[in-house]
Amino acid sequence: MRFASSAELGQIARVVRRGEYLERAVVIPSDEGALEGLFHRGRGKTGLLILPPAPDEGGSMEGPIIAELAWALTRAGHPTLRFNYGGVGASPASDRHRRADAELALAHLQACAPDADIGLCGVGLGAELAAELGGERACDALFLIVPRIEALPARIEATACVVVAMPQLVDASWRAEAQAWGEGAARDFRLVSIPRADLGFRRGLVELGRAAAETFSPPGMIG
């Protein structure tokens, strides 16, 4: 077996240049089947769990929205973890509920970034799971992208800030429903409309990532 020389290792290290980021593949252990994930170490004060949409809606950690969120949040310097639910990608199928998958991933993030505060960022089902978790433990902030409003908990008191993000082209009744829920559920609530975006974020994806990064980063940090 041949090992890489110090010169070759140095060349590999230079592949990741200033302003870029590196995620490493991780295995999130469980007796009922491990989950695969991608973790970025980061140095920001908030470690972020990124929760995909439901698998039957095409949800995976490689989906365009999840990948854009990972790019934007890691570029802002935060530790991040995105993962695949059981039965998606290399995560074996199990009888575990999606909520249990999310809890496993959150525990892994906390173990990897023990000194960081925790923030949750999810899409669809992932947003609903993030709201459940954020309603039960102290979190820096939640960034919830197009959740079903009727699936969200009535109160989220342990989390400092809750943001619901929606495309500009969403139905006005959904906007009103989200606003009414947020005003009753959270101490600090914001409804963010992503310009020109449609429901699948085929447009407005970069703006969505920027809105997520600004939610978890101090003012002026995002260039």
mmCIF file of C-alpha atoms in Angstrom:
data_model
loop_
_atom_site.group_PDB
_atom_site.id
_atom_site.type_symbol
_atom_site.label_atom_id
_atom_site.label_comp_id
_atom_site.label_asym_id
_atom_site.label_seq_id
_atom_site.Cartn_x
_atom_site.Cartn_y
_atom_site.Cartn_z
ATOM 1 C CA MET A 1 0.000 0.000 0.000
ATOM 2 C CA ARG A 2 1.346 3.440 -0.923
ATOM 3 C CA PHE A 3 0.690 6.430 1.352
ATOM 4 C CA ALA A 4 0.487 10.006 0.134
ATOM 5 C CA SER A 5 3.625 12.077 0.570
ATOM 6 C CA SER A 6 3.629 15.338 2.541
ATOM 7 C CA ALA A 7 3.814 17.245 -0.748
ATOM 8 C CA GLU A 8 0.761 15.404 -2.088
ATOM 9 C CA LEU A 9 -1.140 16.023 1.139
ATOM 10 C CA GLY A 10 -0.323 19.704 0.880
ATOM 11 C CA GLN A 11 -1.629 19.744 -2.681
ATOM 12 C CA ILE A 12 -4.888 18.137 -1.490
ATOM 13 C CA ALA A 13 -5.227 20.718 1.287
ATOM 14 C CA ARG A 14 -4.945 23.535 -1.265
ATOM 15 C CA VAL A 15 -7.954 22.205 -3.187
ATOM 16 C CA VAL A 16 -10.199 23.977 -0.645
ATOM 17 C CA ARG A 17 -9.390 27.644 -1.159
ATOM 18 C CA ARG A 18 -10.231 30.751 0.848
ATOM 19 C CA GLY A 19 -13.968 31.474 0.656
ATOM 20 C CA GLU A 20 -14.829 27.831 -0.049
ATOM 21 C CA TYR A 21 -15.958 25.196 2.411
ATOM 22 C CA LEU A 22 -15.454 21.509 2.970
ATOM 23 C CA GLU A 23 -18.101 19.073 4.174
ATOM 24 C CA ARG A 24 -17.031 15.617 5.246
ATOM 25 C CA ALA A 25 -19.142 12.504 5.066
ATOM 26 C CA VAL A 26 -20.272 11.258 8.483
ATOM 27 C CA VAL A 27 -22.141 8.217 9.753
ATOM 28 C CA ILE A 28 -24.776 8.982 12.394
ATOM 29 C CA PRO A 29 -24.903 5.798 14.492
ATOM 30 C CA SER A 30 -28.062 4.023 15.603
ATOM 31 C CA ASP A 31 -28.916 0.480 16.686
ATOM 32 C CA GLU A 32 -31.766 0.544 14.157
ATOM 33 C CA GLY A 33 -29.633 1.580 11.202
ATOM 34 C CA ALA A 34 -27.181 4.441 10.803
ATOM 35 C CA LEU A 35 -27.909 7.633 8.860
ATOM 36 C CA GLU A 36 -25.565 9.241 6.373
ATOM 37 C CA GLY A 37 -24.779 12.908 6.626
ATOM 38 C CA LEU A 38 -22.479 15.706 5.536
ATOM 39 C CA PHE A 39 -20.857 17.785 8.281
ATOM 40 C CA HIS A 40 -18.990 21.083 8.064
ATOM 41 C CA ARG A 41 -16.927 22.037 11.105
ATOM 42 C CA GLY A 42 -17.206 25.842 10.918
ATOM 43 C CA ARG A 43 -16.344 28.313 13.663
ATOM 44 C CA GLY A 44 -19.586 30.249 14.028
ATOM 45 C CA LYS A 45 -21.382 30.379 17.362
ATOM 46 C CA THR A 46 -24.446 28.508 16.069
ATOM 47 C CA GLY A 47 -24.388 24.924 14.850
ATOM 48 C CA LEU A 48 -27.121 24.310 12.295
ATOM 49 C CA LEU A 49 -29.066 21.157 11.540
ATOM 50 C CA ILE A 50 -30.527 21.224 8.013
ATOM 51 C CA LEU A 51 -33.600 18.979 7.697
ATOM 52 C CA PRO A 52 -34.736 17.846 4.223
ATOM 53 C CA PRO A 53 -38.319 17.582 2.934
ATOM 54 C CA ALA A 54 -40.198 14.277 3.099
ATOM 55 C CA PRO A 55 -38.580 11.491 1.051
ATOM 56 C CA ASP A 56 -41.801 10.921 -0.911
ATOM 57 C CA GLU A 57 -41.543 14.562 -1.982
ATOM 58 C CA GLY A 58 -38.034 14.029 -3.299
ATOM 59 C CA GLY A 59 -36.401 15.072 -0.044
ATOM 60 C CA SER A 60 -32.717 14.251 0.388
ATOM 61 C CA MET A 61 -29.608 16.009 1.600
ATOM 62 C CA GLU A 62 -28.476 16.342 -2.031
ATOM 63 C CA GLY A 63 -31.608 18.219 -3.161
ATOM 64 C CA PRO A 64 -31.066 21.710 -4.647
ATOM 65 C CA ILE A 65 -32.697 23.596 -1.752
ATOM 66 C CA ILE A 66 -30.790 21.668 0.935
ATOM 67 C CA ALA A 67 -27.516 22.027 -0.978
ATOM 68 C CA GLU A 68 -28.047 25.787 -1.338
ATOM 69 C CA LEU A 69 -28.806 26.140 2.371
ATOM 70 C CA ALA A 70 -25.641 24.179 3.232
ATOM 71 C CA TRP A 71 -23.593 26.408 0.932
ATOM 72 C CA ALA A 72 -24.989 29.649 2.329
ATOM 73 C CA LEU A 73 -24.754 28.646 5.994
ATOM 74 C CA THR A 74 -21.282 27.154 5.786
ATOM 75 C CA ARG A 75 -20.062 30.163 3.805
ATOM 76 C CA ALA A 76 -21.259 32.258 6.739
ATOM 77 C CA GLY A 77 -18.964 30.166 8.955
ATOM 78 C CA HIS A 78 -21.446 28.008 10.848
ATOM 79 C CA PRO A 79 -21.008 24.337 11.718
ATOM 80 C CA THR A 80 -23.665 22.493 9.710
ATOM 81 C CA LEU A 81 -25.042 18.984 9.400
ATOM 82 C CA ARG A 82 -27.363 17.781 6.654
ATOM 83 C CA PHE A 83 -28.528 14.175 6.523
ATOM 84 C CA ASN A 84 -30.690 11.618 4.764
ATOM 85 C CA TYR A 85 -33.703 10.049 6.436
ATOM 86 C CA GLY A 86 -33.816 6.254 6.701
ATOM 87 C CA GLY A 87 -34.439 4.685 3.301
ATOM 88 C CA VAL A 88 -32.918 7.616 1.401
ATOM 89 C CA GLY A 89 -29.480 7.456 -0.236
ATOM 90 C CA ALA A 90 -27.088 5.382 1.868
ATOM 91 C CA SER A 91 -29.286 5.611 4.998
ATOM 92 C CA PRO A 92 -30.832 2.124 5.341
ATOM 93 C CA ALA A 93 -34.579 1.824 5.753
ATOM 94 C CA SER A 94 -35.830 1.264 9.309
ATOM 95 C CA ASP A 95 -39.030 1.349 11.349
ATOM 96 C CA ARG A 96 -37.867 4.574 12.963
ATOM 97 C CA HIS A 97 -40.114 7.636 12.663
ATOM 98 C CA ARG A 98 -38.753 10.665 10.792
ATOM 99 C CA ARG A 99 -38.823 12.547 14.093
ATOM 100 C CA ALA A 100 -36.400 9.961 15.538
ATOM 101 C CA ASP A 101 -34.120 10.443 12.506
ATOM 102 C CA ALA A 102 -34.087 14.187 13.197
ATOM 103 C CA GLU A 103 -33.296 13.628 16.879
ATOM 104 C CA LEU A 104 -30.381 11.336 15.978
ATOM 105 C CA ALA A 105 -28.986 13.953 13.610
ATOM 106 C CA LEU A 106 -29.395 16.713 16.193
ATOM 107 C CA ALA A 107 -27.575 14.675 18.841
ATOM 108 C CA HIS A 108 -24.746 14.051 16.371
ATOM 109 C CA LEU A 109 -24.452 17.766 15.594
ATOM 110 C CA GLN A 110 -24.287 18.576 19.303
ATOM 111 C CA ALA A 111 -21.560 15.976 19.764
ATOM 112 C CA CYS A 112 -19.568 17.373 16.828
ATOM 113 C CA ALA A 113 -19.983 21.021 17.902
ATOM 114 C CA PRO A 114 -20.374 20.798 21.708
ATOM 115 C CA ASP A 115 -19.683 24.486 22.386
ATOM 116 C CA ALA A 116 -22.072 25.860 19.768
ATOM 117 C CA ASP A 117 -25.613 27.096 20.197
ATOM 118 C CA ILE A 118 -28.142 25.175 18.114
ATOM 119 C CA GLY A 119 -30.243 26.400 15.209
ATOM 120 C CA LEU A 120 -32.639 24.419 13.039
ATOM 121 C CA CYS A 121 -33.360 24.946 9.368
ATOM 122 C CA GLY A 122 -35.869 22.769 7.523
ATOM 123 C CA VAL A 123 -37.941 22.462 4.364
ATOM 124 C CA GLY A 124 -41.494 21.077 4.262
ATOM 125 C CA LEU A 125 -41.566 18.081 6.603
ATOM 126 C CA GLY A 126 -38.094 19.118 7.761
ATOM 127 C CA ALA A 127 -39.477 22.508 8.800
ATOM 128 C CA GLU A 128 -42.290 20.844 10.745
ATOM 129 C CA LEU A 129 -39.816 18.570 12.558
ATOM 130 C CA ALA A 130 -37.583 21.565 13.273
ATOM 131 C CA ALA A 131 -40.532 23.385 14.838
ATOM 132 C CA GLU A 132 -41.320 20.366 17.034
ATOM 133 C CA LEU A 133 -37.722 20.108 18.218
ATOM 134 C CA GLY A 134 -37.436 23.864 18.677
ATOM 135 C CA GLY A 135 -40.562 23.899 20.805
ATOM 136 C CA GLU A 136 -38.982 21.487 23.278
ATOM 137 C CA ARG A 137 -35.440 22.776 23.742
ATOM 138 C CA ALA A 138 -33.600 26.074 23.704
ATOM 139 C CA CYS A 139 -32.517 27.046 20.204
ATOM 140 C CA ASP A 140 -30.883 30.151 18.812
ATOM 141 C CA ALA A 141 -33.362 30.372 15.922
ATOM 142 C CA LEU A 142 -35.582 28.380 13.570
ATOM 143 C CA PHE A 143 -35.734 28.937 9.821
ATOM 144 C CA LEU A 144 -38.825 27.148 8.498
ATOM 145 C CA ILE A 145 -39.332 26.910 4.734
ATOM 146 C CA VAL A 146 -42.886 26.295 3.444
ATOM 147 C CA PRO A 147 -44.143 24.139 6.347
ATOM 148 C CA ARG A 148 -47.758 23.029 6.588
ATOM 149 C CA ILE A 149 -49.020 25.576 9.091
ATOM 150 C CA GLU A 150 -51.575 23.152 10.547
ATOM 151 C CA ALA A 151 -48.725 20.742 11.389
ATOM 152 C CA LEU A 152 -46.789 23.266 13.493
ATOM 153 C CA PRO A 153 -46.951 23.319 17.327
ATOM 154 C CA ALA A 154 -49.172 25.935 18.940
ATOM 155 C CA ARG A 155 -46.304 27.424 20.940
ATOM 156 C CA ILE A 156 -42.542 27.688 20.454
ATOM 157 C CA GLU A 157 -41.352 29.331 23.645
ATOM 158 C CA ALA A 158 -37.818 27.983 24.048
ATOM 159 C CA THR A 159 -36.512 29.427 20.779
ATOM 160 C CA ALA A 160 -35.308 33.018 20.572
ATOM 161 C CA CYS A 161 -36.401 33.700 16.980
ATOM 162 C CA VAL A 162 -38.683 31.939 14.490
ATOM 163 C CA VAL A 163 -38.621 32.771 10.778
ATOM 164 C CA VAL A 164 -41.010 31.299 8.211
ATOM 165 C CA ALA A 165 -39.778 31.668 4.634
ATOM 166 C CA MET A 166 -42.122 31.456 1.682
ATOM 167 C CA PRO A 167 -41.966 32.180 -2.037
ATOM 168 C CA GLN A 168 -43.347 35.515 -3.164
ATOM 169 C CA LEU A 169 -45.772 33.700 -5.467
ATOM 170 C CA VAL A 170 -47.471 31.779 -2.642
ATOM 171 C CA ASP A 171 -51.227 32.038 -2.129
ATOM 172 C CA ALA A 172 -52.250 35.046 -0.012
ATOM 173 C CA SER A 173 -54.332 32.881 2.324
ATOM 174 C CA TRP A 174 -51.256 30.811 3.217
ATOM 175 C CA ARG A 175 -49.381 34.027 3.959
ATOM 176 C CA ALA A 176 -52.138 35.191 6.310
ATOM 177 C CA GLU A 177 -52.303 31.789 8.011
ATOM 178 C CA ALA A 178 -48.534 31.748 8.570
ATOM 179 C CA GLN A 179 -48.570 35.270 9.984
ATOM 180 C CA ALA A 180 -51.400 34.472 12.394
ATOM 181 C CA TRP A 181 -49.647 31.301 13.575
ATOM 182 C CA GLY A 182 -46.325 33.048 14.121
ATOM 183 C CA GLU A 183 -47.779 35.908 16.109
ATOM 184 C CA GLY A 184 -49.380 33.455 18.515
ATOM 185 C CA ALA A 185 -46.617 30.860 18.643
ATOM 186 C CA ALA A 186 -43.321 32.717 18.967
ATOM 187 C CA ARG A 187 -41.814 35.509 21.025
ATOM 188 C CA ASP A 188 -39.940 36.890 18.006
ATOM 189 C CA PHE A 189 -41.497 35.997 14.658
ATOM 190 C CA ARG A 190 -40.714 37.076 11.113
ATOM 191 C CA LEU A 191 -42.339 36.128 7.828
ATOM 192 C CA VAL A 192 -39.872 36.362 4.943
ATOM 193 C CA SER A 193 -41.022 36.500 1.329
ATOM 194 C CA ILE A 194 -38.418 35.400 -1.230
ATOM 195 C CA PRO A 195 -38.662 37.659 -4.315
ATOM 196 C CA ARG A 196 -39.740 36.054 -7.601
ATOM 197 C CA ALA A 197 -39.606 32.554 -6.083
ATOM 198 C CA ASP A 198 -42.140 29.847 -6.858
ATOM 199 C CA LEU A 199 -43.198 27.037 -4.513
ATOM 200 C CA GLY A 200 -40.363 24.724 -5.601
ATOM 201 C CA PHE A 201 -37.779 27.545 -5.494
ATOM 202 C CA ARG A 202 -36.755 26.947 -9.078
ATOM 203 C CA ARG A 203 -36.214 30.699 -8.891
ATOM 204 C CA GLY A 204 -35.051 32.600 -5.849
ATOM 205 C CA LEU A 205 -32.801 29.840 -4.498
ATOM 206 C CA VAL A 206 -29.811 32.128 -3.887
ATOM 207 C CA GLU A 207 -32.041 34.651 -2.117
ATOM 208 C CA LEU A 208 -33.432 31.868 0.069
ATOM 209 C CA GLY A 209 -29.922 30.833 1.123
ATOM 210 C CA ARG A 210 -29.031 34.414 1.915
ATOM 211 C CA ALA A 211 -32.162 34.855 4.051
ATOM 212 C CA ALA A 212 -31.248 31.710 5.994
ATOM 213 C CA ALA A 213 -27.678 32.909 6.565
ATOM 214 C CA GLU A 214 -28.888 36.321 7.756
ATOM 215 C CA THR A 215 -31.229 34.668 10.256
ATOM 216 C CA PHE A 216 -28.357 32.972 12.098
ATOM 217 C CA SER A 217 -25.560 35.535 11.569
ATOM 218 C CA PRO A 218 -24.876 38.921 13.192
ATOM 219 C CA PRO A 219 -25.780 42.003 11.119
ATOM 220 C CA GLY A 220 -23.078 42.885 8.624
ATOM 221 C CA MET A 221 -21.508 39.429 8.679
ATOM 222 C CA ILE A 222 -22.942 38.357 5.307
ATOM 223 C CA GLY A 223 -21.230 40.018 2.403
#
